[in-house]
PDB file of C-alpha atoms and ligand atoms in Angstrom:
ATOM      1  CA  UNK A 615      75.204  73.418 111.703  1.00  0.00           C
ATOM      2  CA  UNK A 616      78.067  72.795 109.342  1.00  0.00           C
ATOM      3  CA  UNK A 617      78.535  69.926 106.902  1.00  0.00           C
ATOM      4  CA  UNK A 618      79.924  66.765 108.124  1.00  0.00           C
ATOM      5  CA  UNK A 619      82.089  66.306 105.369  1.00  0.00           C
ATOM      6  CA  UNK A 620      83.596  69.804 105.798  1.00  0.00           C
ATOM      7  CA  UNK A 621      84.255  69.565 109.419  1.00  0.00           C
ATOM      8  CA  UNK A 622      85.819  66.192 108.637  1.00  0.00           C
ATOM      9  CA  UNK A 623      88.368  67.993 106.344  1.00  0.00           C
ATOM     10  CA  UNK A 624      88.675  71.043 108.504  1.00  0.00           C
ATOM     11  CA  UNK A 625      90.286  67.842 110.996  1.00  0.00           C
ATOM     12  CA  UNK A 626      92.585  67.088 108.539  1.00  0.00           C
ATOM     13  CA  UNK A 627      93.603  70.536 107.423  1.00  0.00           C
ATOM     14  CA  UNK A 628      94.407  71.293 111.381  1.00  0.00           C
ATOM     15  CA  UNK A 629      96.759  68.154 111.381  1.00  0.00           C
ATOM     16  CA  UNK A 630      98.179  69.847 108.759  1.00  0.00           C
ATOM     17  CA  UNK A 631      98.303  73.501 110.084  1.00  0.00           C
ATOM     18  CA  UNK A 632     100.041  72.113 113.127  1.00  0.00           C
ATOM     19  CA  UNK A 633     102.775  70.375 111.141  1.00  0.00           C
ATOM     20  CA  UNK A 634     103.570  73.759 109.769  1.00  0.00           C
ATOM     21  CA  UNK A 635     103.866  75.365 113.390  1.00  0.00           C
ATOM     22  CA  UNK A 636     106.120  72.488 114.368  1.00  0.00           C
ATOM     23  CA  UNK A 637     108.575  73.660 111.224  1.00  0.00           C
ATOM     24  CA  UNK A 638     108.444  77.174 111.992  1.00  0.00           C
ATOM     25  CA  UNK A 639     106.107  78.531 109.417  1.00  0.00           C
ATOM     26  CA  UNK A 640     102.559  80.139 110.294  1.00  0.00           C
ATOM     27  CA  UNK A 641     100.149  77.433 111.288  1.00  0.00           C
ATOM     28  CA  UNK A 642      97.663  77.406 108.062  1.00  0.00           C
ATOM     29  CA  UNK A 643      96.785  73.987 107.100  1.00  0.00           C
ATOM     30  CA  UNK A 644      94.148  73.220 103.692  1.00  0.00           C
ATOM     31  CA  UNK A 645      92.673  70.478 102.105  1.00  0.00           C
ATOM     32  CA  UNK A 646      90.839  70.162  98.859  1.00  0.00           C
ATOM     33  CA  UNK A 647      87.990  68.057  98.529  1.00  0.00           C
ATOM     34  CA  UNK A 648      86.084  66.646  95.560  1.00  0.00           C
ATOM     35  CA  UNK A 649      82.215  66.576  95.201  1.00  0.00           C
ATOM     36  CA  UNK A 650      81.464  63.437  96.965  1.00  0.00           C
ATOM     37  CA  UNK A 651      83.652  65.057 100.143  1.00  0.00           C
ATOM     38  CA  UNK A 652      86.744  62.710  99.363  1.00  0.00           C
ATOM     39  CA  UNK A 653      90.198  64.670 100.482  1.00  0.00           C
ATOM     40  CA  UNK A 654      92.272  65.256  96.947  1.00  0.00           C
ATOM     41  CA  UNK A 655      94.847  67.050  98.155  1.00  0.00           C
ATOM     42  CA  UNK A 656      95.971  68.857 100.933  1.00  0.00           C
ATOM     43  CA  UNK A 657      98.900  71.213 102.208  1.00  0.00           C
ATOM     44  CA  UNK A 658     100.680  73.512 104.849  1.00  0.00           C
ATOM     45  CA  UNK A 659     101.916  76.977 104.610  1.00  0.00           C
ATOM     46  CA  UNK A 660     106.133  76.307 103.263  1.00  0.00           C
ATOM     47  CA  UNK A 661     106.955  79.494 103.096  1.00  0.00           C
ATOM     48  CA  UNK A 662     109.747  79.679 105.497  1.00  0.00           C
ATOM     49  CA  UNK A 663     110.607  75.747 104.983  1.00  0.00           C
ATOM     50  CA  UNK A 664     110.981  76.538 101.094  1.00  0.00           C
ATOM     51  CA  UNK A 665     111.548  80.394 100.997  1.00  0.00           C
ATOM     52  CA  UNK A 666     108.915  80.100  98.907  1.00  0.00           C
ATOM     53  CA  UNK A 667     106.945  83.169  99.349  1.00  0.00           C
ATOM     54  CA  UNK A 668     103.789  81.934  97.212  1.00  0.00           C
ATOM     55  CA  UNK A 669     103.974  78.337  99.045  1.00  0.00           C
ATOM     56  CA  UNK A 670     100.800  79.203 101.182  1.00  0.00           C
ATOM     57  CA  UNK A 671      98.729  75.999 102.674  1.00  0.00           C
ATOM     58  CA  UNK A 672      95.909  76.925 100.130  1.00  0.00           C
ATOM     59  CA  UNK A 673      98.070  77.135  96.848  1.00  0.00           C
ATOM     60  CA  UNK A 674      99.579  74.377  98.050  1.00  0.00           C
ATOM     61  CA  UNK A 675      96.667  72.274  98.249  1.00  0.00           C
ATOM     62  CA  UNK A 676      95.213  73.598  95.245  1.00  0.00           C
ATOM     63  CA  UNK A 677      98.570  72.488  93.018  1.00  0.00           C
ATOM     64  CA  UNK A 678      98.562  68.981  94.954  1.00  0.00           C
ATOM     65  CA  UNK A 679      94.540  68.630  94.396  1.00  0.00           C
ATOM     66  CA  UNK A 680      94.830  69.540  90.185  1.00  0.00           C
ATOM     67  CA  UNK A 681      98.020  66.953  90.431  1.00  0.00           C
ATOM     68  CA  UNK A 682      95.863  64.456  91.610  1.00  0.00           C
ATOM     69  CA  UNK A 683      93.067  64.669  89.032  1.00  0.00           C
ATOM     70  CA  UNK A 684      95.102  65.694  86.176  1.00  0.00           C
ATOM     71  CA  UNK A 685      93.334  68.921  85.511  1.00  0.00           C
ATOM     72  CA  UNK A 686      93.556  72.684  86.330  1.00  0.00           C
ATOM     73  CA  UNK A 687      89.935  73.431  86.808  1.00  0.00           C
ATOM     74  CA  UNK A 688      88.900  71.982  90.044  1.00  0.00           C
ATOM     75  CA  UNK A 689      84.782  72.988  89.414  1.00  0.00           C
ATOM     76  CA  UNK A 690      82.719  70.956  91.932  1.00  0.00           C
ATOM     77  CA  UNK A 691      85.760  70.549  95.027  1.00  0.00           C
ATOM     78  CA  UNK A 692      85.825  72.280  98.240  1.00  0.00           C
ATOM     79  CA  UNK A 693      88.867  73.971  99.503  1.00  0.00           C
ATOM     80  CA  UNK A 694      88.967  74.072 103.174  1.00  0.00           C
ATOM     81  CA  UNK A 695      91.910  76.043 105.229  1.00  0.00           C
ATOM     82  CA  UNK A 696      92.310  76.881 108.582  1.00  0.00           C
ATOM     83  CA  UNK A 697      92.324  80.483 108.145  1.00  0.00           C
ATOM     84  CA  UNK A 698      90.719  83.357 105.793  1.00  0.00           C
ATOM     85  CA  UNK A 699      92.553  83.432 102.651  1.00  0.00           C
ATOM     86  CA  UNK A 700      94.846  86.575 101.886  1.00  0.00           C
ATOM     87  CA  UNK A 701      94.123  88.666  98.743  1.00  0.00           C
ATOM     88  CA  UNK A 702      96.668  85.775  96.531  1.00  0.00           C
ATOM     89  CA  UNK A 703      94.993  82.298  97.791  1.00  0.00           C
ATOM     90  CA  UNK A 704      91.273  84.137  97.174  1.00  0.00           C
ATOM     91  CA  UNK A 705      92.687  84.663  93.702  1.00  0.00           C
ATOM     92  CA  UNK A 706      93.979  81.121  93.514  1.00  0.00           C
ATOM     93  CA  UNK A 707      89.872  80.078  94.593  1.00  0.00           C
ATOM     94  CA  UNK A 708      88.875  81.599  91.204  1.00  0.00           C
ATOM     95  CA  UNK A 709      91.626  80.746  89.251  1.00  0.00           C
ATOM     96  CA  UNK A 710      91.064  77.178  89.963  1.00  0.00           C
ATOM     97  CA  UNK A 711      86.876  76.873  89.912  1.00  0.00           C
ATOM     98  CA  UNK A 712      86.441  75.745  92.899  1.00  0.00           C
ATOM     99  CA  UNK A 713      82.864  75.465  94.338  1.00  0.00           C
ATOM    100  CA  UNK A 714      83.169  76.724  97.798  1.00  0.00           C
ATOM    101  CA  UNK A 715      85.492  78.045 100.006  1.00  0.00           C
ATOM    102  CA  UNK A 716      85.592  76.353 103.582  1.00  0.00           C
ATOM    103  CA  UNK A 717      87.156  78.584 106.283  1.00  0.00           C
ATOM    104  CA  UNK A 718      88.134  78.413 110.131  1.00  0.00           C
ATOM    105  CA  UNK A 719      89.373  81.707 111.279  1.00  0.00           C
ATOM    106  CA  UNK A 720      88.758  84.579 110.049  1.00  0.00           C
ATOM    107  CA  UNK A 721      91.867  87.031 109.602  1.00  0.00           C
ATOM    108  CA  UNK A 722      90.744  90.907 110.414  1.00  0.00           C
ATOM    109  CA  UNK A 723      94.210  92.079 109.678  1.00  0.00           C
ATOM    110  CA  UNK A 724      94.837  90.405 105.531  1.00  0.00           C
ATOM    111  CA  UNK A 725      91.434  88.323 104.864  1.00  0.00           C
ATOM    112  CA  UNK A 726      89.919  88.123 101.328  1.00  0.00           C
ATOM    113  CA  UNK A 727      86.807  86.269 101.893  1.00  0.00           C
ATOM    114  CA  UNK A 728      84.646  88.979 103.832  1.00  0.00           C
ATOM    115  CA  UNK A 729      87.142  90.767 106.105  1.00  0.00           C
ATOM    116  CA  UNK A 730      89.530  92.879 104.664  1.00  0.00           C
ATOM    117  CA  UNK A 731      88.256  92.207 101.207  1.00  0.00           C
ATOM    118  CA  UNK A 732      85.379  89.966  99.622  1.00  0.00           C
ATOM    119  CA  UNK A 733      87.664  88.520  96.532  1.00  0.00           C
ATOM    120  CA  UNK A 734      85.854  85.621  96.124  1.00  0.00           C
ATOM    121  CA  UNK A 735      81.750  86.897  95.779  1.00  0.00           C
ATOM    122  CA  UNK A 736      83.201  90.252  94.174  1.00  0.00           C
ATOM    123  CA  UNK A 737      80.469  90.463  91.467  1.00  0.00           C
ATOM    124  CA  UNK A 738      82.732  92.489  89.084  1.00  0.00           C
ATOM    125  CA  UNK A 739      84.388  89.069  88.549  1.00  0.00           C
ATOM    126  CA  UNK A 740      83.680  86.524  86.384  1.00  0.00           C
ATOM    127  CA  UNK A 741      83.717  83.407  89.012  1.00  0.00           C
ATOM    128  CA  UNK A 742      82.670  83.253  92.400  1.00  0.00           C
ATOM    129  CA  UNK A 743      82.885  80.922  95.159  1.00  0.00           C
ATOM    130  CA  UNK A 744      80.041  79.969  97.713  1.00  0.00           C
ATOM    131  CA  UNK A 745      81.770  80.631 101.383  1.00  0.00           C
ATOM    132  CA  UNK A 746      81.515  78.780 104.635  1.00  0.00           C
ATOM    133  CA  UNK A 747      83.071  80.413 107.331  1.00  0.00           C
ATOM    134  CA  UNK A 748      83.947  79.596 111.296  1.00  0.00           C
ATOM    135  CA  UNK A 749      84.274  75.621 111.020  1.00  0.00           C
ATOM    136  CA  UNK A 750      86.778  74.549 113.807  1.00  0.00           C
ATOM    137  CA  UNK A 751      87.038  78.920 114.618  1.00  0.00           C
ATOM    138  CA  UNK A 752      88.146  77.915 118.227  1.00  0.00           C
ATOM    139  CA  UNK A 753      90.969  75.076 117.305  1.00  0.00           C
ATOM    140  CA  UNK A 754      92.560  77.047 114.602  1.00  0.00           C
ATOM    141  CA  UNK A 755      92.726  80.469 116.160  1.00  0.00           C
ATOM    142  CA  UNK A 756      94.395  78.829 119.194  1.00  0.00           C
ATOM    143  CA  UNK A 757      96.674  77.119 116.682  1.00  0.00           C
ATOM    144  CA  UNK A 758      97.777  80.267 115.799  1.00  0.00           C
ATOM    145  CA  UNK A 759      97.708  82.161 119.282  1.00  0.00           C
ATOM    146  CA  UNK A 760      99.904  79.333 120.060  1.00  0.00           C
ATOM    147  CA  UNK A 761     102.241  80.043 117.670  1.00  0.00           C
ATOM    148  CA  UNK A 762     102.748  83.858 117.762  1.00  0.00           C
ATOM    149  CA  UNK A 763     102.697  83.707 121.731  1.00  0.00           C
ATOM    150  CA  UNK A 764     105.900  81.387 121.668  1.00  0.00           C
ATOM    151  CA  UNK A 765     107.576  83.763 119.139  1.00  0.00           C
ATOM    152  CA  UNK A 766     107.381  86.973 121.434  1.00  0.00           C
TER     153      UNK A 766
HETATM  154 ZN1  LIG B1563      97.428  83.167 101.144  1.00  0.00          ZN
END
């Protein structure tokens, strides 16, 4: 079964995703955590809220999480985000050394951690990330069913 710790911050990072619904972007939610399983930073996809069209939960988190401990290389933390990162946030994994990559959904249509594309265990690369995939599948693909069925 999955980690405590991760589920715990998959909770969080659905809190999150929801908040982002509720504003009228996608409902993507992430949180980063550090080695003991302590949240360090977290965000929601701000795309539409800042026109911002980088500001995806996992950047987000990822910029708020190096904030926090005063350093770009984030070796050792978690990320965890409600859905599969695209092609940019699984570059953002390796860019900032995190350890492992903690997903709910998966996305068939733009995912870079095993669907579409495997950015972050590519072995032409020089950093990896371990991957945990499904945590919270069911909550945070109805998040997002939720969202696109009010929107047609
Ligand atoms: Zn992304």
């Amino acid at each position: 079964m999955f980690d405590p710790a991760d589920v715990a911050a998959m909770d969080r990072a659905l809190v999150l995703a929801a908040a982002a619904g509720r504003s009228g972007d996608v409902p993507v939610g992430a949180v980063v955590t550090d080695a003991a399983g302590t949240a360090i930073g977290g965000g929601r996809n701000l795309r539409e809220l800042q026109h911002d069209p980088t500001a995806h939960a996992e950047v987000v988190a990822l910029r708020a999480a190096a904030a926090a401990l005063g350093s770009w290389n984030l070796e050792g933390c978690t990320l965890v985000v409600t859905l599969e990162p695209c092609v940019m946030c699984a570059g953002a994994v390796l860019q900032s050394r995190v350890s492992r990559l903690v997903f709910g959904a998966w996305d068939a249509k733009a995912g870079a951690a095993g669907s579409v594309y495997d950015v972050v265990r590519d072995r032409r690369l020089p950093h990896r990330a371990e991957v945990v995939a499904g945590v919270r599948e069911a909550e945070a693909s109805a998040l997002l069913r939720a969202f696109f069925d009010a929107r047609r």
